[in-house]
Short mmCIF file of C-alpha atoms in Angstrom, two decimals:
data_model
loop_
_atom_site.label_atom_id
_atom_site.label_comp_id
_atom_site.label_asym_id
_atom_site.label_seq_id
_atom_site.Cartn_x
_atom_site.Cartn_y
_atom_site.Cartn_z
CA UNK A 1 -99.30 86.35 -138.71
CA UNK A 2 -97.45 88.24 -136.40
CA UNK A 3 -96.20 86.17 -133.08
CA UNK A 4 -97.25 87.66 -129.45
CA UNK A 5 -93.71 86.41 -128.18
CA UNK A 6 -90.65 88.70 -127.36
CA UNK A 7 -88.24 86.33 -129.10
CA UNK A 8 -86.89 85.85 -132.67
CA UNK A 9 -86.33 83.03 -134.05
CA UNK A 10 -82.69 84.66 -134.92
CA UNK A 11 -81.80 85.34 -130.69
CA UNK A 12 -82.57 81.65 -130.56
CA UNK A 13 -80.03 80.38 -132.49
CA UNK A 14 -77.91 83.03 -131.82
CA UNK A 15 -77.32 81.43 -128.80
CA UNK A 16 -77.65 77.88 -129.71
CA UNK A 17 -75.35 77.91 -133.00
CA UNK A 18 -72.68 78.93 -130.62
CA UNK A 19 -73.74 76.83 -127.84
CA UNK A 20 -73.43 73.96 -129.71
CA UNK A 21 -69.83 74.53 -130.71
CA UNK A 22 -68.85 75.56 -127.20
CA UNK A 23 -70.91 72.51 -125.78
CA UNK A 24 -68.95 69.43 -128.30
CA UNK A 25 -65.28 70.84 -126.51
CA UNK A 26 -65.02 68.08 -123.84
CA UNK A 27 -66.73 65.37 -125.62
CA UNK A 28 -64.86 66.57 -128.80
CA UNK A 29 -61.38 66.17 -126.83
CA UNK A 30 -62.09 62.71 -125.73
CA UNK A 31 -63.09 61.52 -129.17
CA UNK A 32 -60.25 63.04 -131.38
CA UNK A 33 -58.08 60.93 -128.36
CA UNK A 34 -60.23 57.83 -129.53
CA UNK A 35 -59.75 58.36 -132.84
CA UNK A 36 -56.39 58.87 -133.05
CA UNK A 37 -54.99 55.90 -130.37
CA UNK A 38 -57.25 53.67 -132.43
CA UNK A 39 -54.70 54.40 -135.30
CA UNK A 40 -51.78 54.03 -133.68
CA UNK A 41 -49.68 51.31 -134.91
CA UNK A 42 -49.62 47.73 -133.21
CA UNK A 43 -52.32 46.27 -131.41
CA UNK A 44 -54.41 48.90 -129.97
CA UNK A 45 -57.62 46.95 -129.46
CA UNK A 46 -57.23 46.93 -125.40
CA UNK A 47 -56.10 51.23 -125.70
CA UNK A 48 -59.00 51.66 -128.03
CA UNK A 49 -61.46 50.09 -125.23
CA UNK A 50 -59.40 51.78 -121.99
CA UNK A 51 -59.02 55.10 -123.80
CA UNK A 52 -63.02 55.14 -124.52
CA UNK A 53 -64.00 54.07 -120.99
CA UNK A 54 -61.97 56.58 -119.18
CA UNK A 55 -63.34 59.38 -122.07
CA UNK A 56 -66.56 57.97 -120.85
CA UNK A 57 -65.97 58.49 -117.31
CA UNK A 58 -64.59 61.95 -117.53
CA UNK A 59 -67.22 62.92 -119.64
CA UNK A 60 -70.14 61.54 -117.06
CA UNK A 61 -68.29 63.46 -113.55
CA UNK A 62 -67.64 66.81 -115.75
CA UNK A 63 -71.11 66.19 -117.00
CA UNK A 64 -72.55 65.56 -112.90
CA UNK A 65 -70.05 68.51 -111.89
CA UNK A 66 -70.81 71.39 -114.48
CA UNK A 67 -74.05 71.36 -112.94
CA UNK A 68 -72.52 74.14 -111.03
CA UNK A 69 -72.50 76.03 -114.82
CA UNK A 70 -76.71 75.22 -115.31
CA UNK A 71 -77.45 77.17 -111.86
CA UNK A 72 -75.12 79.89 -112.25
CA UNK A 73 -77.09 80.15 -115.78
CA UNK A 74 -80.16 80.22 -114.09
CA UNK A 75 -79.13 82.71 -111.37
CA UNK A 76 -77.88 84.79 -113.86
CA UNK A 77 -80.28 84.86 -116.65
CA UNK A 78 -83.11 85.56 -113.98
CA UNK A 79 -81.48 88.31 -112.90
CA UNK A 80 -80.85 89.16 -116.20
CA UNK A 81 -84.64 89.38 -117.47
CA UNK A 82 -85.43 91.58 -113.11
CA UNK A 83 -83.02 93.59 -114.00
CA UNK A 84 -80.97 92.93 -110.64
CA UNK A 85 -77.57 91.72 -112.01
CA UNK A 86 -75.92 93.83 -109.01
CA UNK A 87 -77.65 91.92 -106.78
CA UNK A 88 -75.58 88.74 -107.70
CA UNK A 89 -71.58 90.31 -108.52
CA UNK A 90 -69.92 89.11 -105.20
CA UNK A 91 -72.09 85.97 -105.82
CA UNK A 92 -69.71 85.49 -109.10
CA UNK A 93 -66.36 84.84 -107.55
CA UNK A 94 -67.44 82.91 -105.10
CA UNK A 95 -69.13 80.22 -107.72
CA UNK A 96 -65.90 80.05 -109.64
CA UNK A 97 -63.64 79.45 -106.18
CA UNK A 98 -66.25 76.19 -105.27
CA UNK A 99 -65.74 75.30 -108.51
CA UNK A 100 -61.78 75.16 -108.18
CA UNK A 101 -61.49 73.28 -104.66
CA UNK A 102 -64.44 70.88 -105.97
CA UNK A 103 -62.27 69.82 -108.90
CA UNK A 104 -58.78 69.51 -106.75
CA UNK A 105 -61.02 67.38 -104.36
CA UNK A 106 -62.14 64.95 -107.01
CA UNK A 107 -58.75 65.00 -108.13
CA UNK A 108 -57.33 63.95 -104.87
CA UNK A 109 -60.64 61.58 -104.27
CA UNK A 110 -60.24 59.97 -107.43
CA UNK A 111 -57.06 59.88 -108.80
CA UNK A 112 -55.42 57.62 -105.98
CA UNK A 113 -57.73 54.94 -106.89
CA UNK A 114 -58.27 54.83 -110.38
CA UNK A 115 -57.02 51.45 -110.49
CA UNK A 116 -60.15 50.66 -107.84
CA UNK A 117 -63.00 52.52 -109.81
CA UNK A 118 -61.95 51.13 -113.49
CA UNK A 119 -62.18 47.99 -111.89
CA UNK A 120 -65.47 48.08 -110.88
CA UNK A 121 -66.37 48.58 -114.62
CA UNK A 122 -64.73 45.27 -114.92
CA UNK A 123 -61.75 46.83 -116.95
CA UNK A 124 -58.50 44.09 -115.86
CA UNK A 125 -54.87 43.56 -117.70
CA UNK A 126 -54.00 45.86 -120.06
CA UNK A 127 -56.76 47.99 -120.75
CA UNK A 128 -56.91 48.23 -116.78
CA UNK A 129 -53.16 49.71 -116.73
CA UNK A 130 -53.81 51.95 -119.93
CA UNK A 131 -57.32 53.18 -117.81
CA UNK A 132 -55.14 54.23 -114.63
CA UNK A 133 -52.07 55.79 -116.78
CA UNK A 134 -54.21 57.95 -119.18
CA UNK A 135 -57.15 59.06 -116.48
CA UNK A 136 -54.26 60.23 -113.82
CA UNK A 137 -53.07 62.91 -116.18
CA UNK A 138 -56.54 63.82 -117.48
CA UNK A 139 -57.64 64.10 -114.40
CA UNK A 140 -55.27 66.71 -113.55
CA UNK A 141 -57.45 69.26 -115.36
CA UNK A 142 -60.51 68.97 -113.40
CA UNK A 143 -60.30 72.68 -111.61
CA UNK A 144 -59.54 74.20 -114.99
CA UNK A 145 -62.65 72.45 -116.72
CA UNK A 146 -64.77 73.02 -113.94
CA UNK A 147 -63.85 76.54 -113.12
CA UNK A 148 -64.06 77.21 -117.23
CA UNK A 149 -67.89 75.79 -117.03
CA UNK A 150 -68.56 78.01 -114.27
CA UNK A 151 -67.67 81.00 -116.42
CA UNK A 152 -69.40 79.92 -119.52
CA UNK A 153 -72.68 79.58 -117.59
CA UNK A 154 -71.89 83.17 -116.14
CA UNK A 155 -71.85 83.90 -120.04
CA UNK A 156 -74.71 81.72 -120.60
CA UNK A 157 -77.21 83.42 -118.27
CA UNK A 158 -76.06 86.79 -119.78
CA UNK A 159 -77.12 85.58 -122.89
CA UNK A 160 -74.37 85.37 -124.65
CA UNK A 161 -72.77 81.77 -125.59
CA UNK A 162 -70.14 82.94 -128.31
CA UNK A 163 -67.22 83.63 -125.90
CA UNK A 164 -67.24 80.07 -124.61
CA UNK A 165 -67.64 79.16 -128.01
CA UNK A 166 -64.25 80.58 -128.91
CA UNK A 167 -62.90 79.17 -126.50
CA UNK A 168 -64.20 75.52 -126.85
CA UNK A 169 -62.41 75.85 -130.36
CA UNK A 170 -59.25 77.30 -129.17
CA UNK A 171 -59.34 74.05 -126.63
CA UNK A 172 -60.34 71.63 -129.32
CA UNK A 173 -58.00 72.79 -131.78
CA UNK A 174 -54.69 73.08 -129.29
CA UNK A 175 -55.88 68.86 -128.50
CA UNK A 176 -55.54 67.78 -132.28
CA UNK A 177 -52.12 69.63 -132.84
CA UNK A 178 -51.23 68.20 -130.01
CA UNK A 179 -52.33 64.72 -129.93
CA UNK A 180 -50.80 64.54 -133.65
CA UNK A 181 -47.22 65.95 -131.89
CA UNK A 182 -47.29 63.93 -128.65
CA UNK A 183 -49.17 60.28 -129.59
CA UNK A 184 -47.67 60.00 -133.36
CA UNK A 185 -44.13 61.69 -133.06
CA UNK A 186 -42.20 63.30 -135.26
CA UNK A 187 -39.56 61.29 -136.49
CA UNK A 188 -35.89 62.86 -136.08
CA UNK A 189 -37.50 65.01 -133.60
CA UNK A 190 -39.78 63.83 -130.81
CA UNK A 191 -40.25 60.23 -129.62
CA UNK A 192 -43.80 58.80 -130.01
CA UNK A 193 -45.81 59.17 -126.61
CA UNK A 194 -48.77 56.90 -127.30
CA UNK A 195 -51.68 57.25 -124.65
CA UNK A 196 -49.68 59.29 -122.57
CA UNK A 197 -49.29 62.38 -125.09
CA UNK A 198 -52.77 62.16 -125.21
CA UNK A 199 -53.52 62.38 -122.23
CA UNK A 200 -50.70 65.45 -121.91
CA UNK A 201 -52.65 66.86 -125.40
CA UNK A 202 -56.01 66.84 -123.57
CA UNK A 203 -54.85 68.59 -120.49
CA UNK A 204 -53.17 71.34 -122.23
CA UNK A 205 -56.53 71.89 -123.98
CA UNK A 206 -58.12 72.26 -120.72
CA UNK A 207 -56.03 75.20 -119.78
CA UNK A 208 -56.39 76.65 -122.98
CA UNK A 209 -60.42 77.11 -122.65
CA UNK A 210 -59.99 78.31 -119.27
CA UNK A 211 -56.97 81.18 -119.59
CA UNK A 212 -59.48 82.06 -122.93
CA UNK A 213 -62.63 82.07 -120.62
CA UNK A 214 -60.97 84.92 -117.88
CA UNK A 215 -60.03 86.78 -120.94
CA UNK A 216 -63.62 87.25 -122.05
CA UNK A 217 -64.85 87.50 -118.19
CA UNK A 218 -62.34 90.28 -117.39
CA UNK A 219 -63.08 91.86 -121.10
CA UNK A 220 -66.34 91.84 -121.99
CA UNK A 221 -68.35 91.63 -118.25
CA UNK A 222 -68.41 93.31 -115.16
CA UNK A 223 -68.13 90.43 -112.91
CA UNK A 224 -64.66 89.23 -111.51
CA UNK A 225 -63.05 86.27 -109.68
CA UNK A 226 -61.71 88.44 -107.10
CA UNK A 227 -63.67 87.78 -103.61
CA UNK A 228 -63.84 91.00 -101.64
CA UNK A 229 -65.44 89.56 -98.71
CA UNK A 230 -66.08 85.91 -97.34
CA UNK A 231 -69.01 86.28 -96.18
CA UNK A 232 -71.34 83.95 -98.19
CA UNK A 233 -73.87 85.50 -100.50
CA UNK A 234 -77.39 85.49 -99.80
CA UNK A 235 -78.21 83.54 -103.39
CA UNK A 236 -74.83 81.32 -102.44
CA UNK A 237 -77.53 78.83 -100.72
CA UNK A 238 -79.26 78.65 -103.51
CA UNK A 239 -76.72 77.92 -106.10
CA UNK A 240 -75.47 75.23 -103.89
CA UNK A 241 -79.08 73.88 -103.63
CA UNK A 242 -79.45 74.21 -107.20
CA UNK A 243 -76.20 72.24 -107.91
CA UNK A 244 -76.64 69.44 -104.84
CA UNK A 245 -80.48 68.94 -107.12
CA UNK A 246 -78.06 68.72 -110.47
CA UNK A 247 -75.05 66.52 -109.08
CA UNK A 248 -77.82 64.27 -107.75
CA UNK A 249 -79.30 63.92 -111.11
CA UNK A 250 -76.76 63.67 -113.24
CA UNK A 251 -75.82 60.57 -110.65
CA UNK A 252 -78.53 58.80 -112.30
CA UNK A 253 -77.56 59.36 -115.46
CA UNK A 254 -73.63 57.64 -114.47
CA UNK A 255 -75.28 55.07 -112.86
CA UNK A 256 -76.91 54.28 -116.74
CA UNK A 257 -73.30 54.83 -118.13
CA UNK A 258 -71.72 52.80 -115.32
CA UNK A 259 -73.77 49.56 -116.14
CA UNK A 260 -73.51 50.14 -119.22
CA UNK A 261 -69.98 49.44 -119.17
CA UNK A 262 -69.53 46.76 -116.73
CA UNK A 263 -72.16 44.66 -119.11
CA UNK A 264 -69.66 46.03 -122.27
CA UNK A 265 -66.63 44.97 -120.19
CA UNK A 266 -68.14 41.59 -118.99
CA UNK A 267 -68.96 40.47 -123.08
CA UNK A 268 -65.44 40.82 -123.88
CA UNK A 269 -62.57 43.54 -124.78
CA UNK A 270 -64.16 43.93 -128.76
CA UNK A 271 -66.94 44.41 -127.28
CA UNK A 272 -65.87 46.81 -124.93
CA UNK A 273 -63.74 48.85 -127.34
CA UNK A 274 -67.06 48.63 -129.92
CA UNK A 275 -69.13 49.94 -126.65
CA UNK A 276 -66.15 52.79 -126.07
CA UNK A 277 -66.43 53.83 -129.64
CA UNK A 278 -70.50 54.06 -129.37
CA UNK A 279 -70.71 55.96 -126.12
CA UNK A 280 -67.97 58.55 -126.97
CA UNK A 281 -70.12 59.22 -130.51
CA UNK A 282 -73.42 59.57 -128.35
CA UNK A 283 -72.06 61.42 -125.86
CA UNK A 284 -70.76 63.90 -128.61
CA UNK A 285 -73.43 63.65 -130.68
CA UNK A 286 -75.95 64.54 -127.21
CA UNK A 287 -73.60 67.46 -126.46
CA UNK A 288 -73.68 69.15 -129.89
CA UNK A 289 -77.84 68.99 -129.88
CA UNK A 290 -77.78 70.23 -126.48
CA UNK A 291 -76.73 73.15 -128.03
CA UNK A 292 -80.42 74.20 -128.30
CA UNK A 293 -81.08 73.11 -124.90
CA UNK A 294 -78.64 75.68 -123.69
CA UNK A 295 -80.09 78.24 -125.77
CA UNK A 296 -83.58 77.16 -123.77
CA UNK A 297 -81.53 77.12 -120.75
CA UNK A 298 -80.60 80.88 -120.80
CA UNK A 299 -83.82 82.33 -122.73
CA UNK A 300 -86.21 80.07 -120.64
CA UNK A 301 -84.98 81.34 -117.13
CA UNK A 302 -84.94 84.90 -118.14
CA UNK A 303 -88.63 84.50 -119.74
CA UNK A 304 -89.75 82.90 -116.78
CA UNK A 305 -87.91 85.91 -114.86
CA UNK A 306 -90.43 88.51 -116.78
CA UNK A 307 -93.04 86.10 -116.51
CA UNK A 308 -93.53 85.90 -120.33
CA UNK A 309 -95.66 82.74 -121.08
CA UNK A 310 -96.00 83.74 -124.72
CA UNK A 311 -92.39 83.47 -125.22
CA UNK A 312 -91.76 80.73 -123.20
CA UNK A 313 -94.48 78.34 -125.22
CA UNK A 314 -92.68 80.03 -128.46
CA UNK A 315 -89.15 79.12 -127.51
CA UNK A 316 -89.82 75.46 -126.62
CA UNK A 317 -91.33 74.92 -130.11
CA UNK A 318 -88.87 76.77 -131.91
CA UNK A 319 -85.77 74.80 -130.32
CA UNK A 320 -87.88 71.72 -130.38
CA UNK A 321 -88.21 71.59 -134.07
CA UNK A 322 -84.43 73.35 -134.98
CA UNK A 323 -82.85 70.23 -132.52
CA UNK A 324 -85.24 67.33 -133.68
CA UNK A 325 -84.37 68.67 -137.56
CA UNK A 326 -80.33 69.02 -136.86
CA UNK A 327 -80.38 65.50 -135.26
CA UNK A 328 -82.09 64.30 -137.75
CA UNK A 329 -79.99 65.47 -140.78
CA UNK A 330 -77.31 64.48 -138.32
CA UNK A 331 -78.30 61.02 -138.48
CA UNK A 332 -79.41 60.63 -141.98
CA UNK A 333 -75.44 62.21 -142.78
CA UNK A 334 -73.77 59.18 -140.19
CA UNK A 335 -76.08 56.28 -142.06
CA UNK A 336 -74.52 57.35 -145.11
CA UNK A 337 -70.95 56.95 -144.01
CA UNK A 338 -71.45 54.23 -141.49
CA UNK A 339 -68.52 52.30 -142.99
CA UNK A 340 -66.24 55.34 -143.06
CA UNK A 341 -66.86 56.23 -139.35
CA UNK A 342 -66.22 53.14 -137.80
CA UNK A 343 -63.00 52.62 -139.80
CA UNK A 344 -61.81 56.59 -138.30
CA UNK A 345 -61.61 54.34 -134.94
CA UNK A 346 -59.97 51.31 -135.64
CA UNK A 347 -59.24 48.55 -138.14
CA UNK A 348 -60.09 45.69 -135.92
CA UNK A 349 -62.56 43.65 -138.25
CA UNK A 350 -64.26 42.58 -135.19
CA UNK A 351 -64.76 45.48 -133.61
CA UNK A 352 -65.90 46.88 -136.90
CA UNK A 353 -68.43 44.49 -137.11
CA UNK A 354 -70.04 44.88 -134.18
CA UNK A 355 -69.75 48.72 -135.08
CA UNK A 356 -71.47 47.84 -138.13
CA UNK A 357 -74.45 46.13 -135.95
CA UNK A 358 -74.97 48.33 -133.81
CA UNK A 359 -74.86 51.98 -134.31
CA UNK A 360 -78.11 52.34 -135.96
CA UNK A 361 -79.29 52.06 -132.85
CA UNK A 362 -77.65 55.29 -131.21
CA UNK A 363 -78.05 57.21 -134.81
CA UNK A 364 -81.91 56.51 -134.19
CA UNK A 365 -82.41 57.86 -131.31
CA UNK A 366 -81.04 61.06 -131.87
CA UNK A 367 -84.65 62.60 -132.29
CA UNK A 368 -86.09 61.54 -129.26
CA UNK A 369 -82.87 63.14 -127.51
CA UNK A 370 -83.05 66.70 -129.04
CA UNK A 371 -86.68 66.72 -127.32
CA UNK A 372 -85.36 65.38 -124.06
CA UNK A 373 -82.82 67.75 -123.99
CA UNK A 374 -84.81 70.90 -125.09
CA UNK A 375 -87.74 70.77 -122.56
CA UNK A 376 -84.56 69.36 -119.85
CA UNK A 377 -82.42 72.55 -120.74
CA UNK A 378 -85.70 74.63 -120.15
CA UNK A 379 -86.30 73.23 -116.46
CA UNK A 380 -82.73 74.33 -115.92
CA UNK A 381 -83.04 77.32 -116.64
CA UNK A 382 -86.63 77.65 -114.38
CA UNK A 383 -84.40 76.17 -111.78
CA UNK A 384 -86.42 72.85 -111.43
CA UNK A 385 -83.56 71.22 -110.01
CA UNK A 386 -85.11 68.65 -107.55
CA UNK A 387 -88.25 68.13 -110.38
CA UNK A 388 -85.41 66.99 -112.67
CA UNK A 389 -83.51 65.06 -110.24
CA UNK A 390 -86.96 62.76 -109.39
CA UNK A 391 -87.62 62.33 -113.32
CA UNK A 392 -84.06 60.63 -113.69
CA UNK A 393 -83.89 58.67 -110.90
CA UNK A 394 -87.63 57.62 -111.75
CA UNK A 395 -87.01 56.74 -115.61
CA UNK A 396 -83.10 55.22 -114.48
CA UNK A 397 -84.51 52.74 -112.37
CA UNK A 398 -87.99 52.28 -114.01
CA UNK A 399 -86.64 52.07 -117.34
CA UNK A 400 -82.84 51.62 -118.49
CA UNK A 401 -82.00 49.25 -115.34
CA UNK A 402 -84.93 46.81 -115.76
CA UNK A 403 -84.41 47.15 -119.90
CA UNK A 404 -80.90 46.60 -119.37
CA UNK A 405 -81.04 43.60 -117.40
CA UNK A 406 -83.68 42.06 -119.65
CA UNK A 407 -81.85 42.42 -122.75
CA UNK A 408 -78.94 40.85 -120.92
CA UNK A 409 -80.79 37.85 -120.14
CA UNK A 410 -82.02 37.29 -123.32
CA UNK A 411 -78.75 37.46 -125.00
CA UNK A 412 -78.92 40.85 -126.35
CA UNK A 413 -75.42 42.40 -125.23
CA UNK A 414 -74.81 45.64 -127.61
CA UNK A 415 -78.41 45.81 -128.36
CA UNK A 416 -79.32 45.08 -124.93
CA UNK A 417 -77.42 48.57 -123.95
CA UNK A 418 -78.30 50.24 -126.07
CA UNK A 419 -82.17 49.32 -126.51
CA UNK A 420 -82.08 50.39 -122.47
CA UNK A 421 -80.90 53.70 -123.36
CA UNK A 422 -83.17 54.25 -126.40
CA UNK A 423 -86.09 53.69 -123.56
CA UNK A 424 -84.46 55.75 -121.38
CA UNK A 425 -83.96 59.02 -123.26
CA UNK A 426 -88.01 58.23 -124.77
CA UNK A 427 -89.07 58.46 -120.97
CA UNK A 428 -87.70 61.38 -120.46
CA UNK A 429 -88.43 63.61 -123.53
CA UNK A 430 -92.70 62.28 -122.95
CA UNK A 431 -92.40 63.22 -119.58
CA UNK A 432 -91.14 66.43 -119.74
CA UNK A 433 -93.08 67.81 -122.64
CA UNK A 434 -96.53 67.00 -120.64
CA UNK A 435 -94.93 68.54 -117.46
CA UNK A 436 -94.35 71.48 -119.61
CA UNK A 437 -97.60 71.93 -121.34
CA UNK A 438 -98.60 71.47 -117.43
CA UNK A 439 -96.57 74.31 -116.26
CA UNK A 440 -97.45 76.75 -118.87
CA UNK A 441 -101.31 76.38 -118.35
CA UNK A 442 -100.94 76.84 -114.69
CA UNK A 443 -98.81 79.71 -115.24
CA UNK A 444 -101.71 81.44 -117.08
#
């Protein structure tokens, strides 16, 4: 039976096969630097748990700040399916400049006081010096990471997510040469740097994405990052509106993280390097699903451009069912080399064994988040930015905070955590595949 839709299954995940490559990169970065401090020789038990929590929190802002890449997606890609990307080239430049003084701000807001924040995540001693030493040089690359996610949504709403794909790899791969160099040494010939060269590895990733991102923007596109005029575009407003709507959702989801941690932190330091290695394999494991989200992301705003319900209702099933069967596989592959990934981390028996208790938890829920992240990466793209913002506060402090705090009490630790943010991501996928059956028979 022929489909009334204006999609192929094949444009789908021609965008998401390469989405989820480019999309792994950060998350990718901060666990190889997991992985490979929690070899190190010595006792690297309090490195394991500051490296992880710092990985964490750099992860959570670049997640809250790439917001800037969803809406310049969105711009784009509706442009894209009016035909009207003229409309939007001065708009270009402009997006990528925010995006550089946003990430030297946070820099200069953040890196001060590092001491200050990790503290509030109850990080103290040790792990609390390792936190401020390794996040002051990570945080260095902020403008480069953000201004690279600004162009890989430019290459996202053109429908194209291949480019940021290549250079994702080129990033990732530059990190593990170099965290092998810099944290391990070369004996004879350069002097073992520990955290530090990690943090030095990471950085020098960070440049490599975004000198590889211009490339492809001055290659393959017509836009540029050369402003001919300062006066602000008319669809400026609207980006920023669209990004204020992200950054104030993605708050909710670091205010989830956040807790998380100080609970993780306040059970111990195993417990907080167990919680480290957990969240940095979720948050990878979310990024490499929300590979098909993208690929909703930059179909789904073009559709909605052309007003093509047909399509749209085809392309949420189709990523639906590709992201709930990759996650699935995905966990069925970790189960069977549980022991094996836990030992890639560390060889803290303790730490291992609360490993061992535990991540079944995160490898089940990896279902329920390729549907949360589908129908979310489909909103994006529609540009339901303050819709999306409502549903996480809502389900944050409906759901994970009271679950959270209930698990706590009871004695739950680990499981309490992570039991709050199984709820959490079930709220949100049932809640936005009803809004989107919702939107798709008003749009009829």
């Amino acid at each position: 039976m022929n489909n009334p839709v204006n999609i192929s299954t094949r444009q789908i995940l021609a965008l998401a096969i390469p989405a989820i490559v480019a999309g792994i990169a950060e998350p990718l970065i901060s666990i190889t630097d997991l992985a490979i401090i929690g070899n190190m020789e010595g006792e690297t038990t309090d490195a394991l748990a500051a490296v992880g929590l710092v990985g964490t929190f750099l992860s959570a802002i670049i997640w809250t700040l790439a917001q800037t890449k969803t809406s310049i997606s969105s711009i784009v890609s509706n442009h894209l399916g009016a035909a009207s990307l003229k409309r939007i080239h001065e708009l270009i430049p402009q997006v990528a400049w925010i995006n550089i003084g946003l990430g030297i701000l946070i820099y200069l807001v953040t890196a001060p006081f590092a001491g200050w924040i990790f503290q509030l995540y109850e990080a103290e001693g040790s792990v609390l010096d390792i936190c401020v030493e390794y996040y002051q040089v990570r945080a260095l690359g902020f403008p480069m990471t953000l201004s690279a996610f600004a162009i890989f949504g430019i290459f996202r709403g053109l429908q194209n997510t291949s480019w940021a794909m290549i250079a994702s790899l080129s990033g990732a791969t530059v990190n593990i040469l170099l965290d092998l160099l810099l944290v391990y040494g070369i004996e004879g010939w350069w002097e073992p740097m520990g955290v530090l060269g990690a943090a030095y590895a990471s950085l020098a990733a960070q440049a490599t994405m975004l000198v590889i991102a211009i490339y492809f923007l001055y290659r393959h596109t017509r836009f540029s990052l050369k402003i001919s005029w300062w006066k602000p575009h008319p669809r400026l407003r609207k980006h920023l509106y669209l990004t204020a709507n992200f950054f104030l959702r993605t708050a909710a989801i670091n205010i989830a993280i956040y807790l998380s941690y100080r609970f993780a932190n306040s059970y111990g330091v195993e417990e907080a390097a167990t919680h480290a290695i957990l969240m940095n394999v979720w948050l990878f494991f979310s990024f490499l699903v929300d590979g098909f989200a993208n690929a909703g992301n930059a179909i789904g705003g073009k559709l909605l451009g052309s007003k093509d319900v047909a399509s749209l209702r085809y392309l949420a099933r189709t990523t639906t069912w590709y992201g709930v069967a990759v996650a699935g596989i995905l966990s069925l592959v970790c189960f069977g080399l549980y022991d094996f990934i836990g030992k890639r981390f560390t060889d803290d028996e303790v730490v291992l064994g609360l490993f061992r208790d535990s991540f079944w938890i995160v490898l089940l829920m990896q279902p329920v988040n390729a549907i949360a992240f589908v129908y979310d990466g489909i909103f994006k793209g529609w540009g339901e930015a303050s819709y999306l913002r409502n549903l996480l506060f809502g389900v944050t402090l409906l759901g994970f905070v009271p679950t959270i705090f209930l698990g706590d009490y009871w004695g739950g630790q680990l499981y309490a955590i992570w039991s709050a943010f199984f709820v959490w991501m079930i709220l949100r996928s049932v809640v936005l595949f009803f809004k989107f059956k919702s939107r798709l028979r008003a749009m009829e």
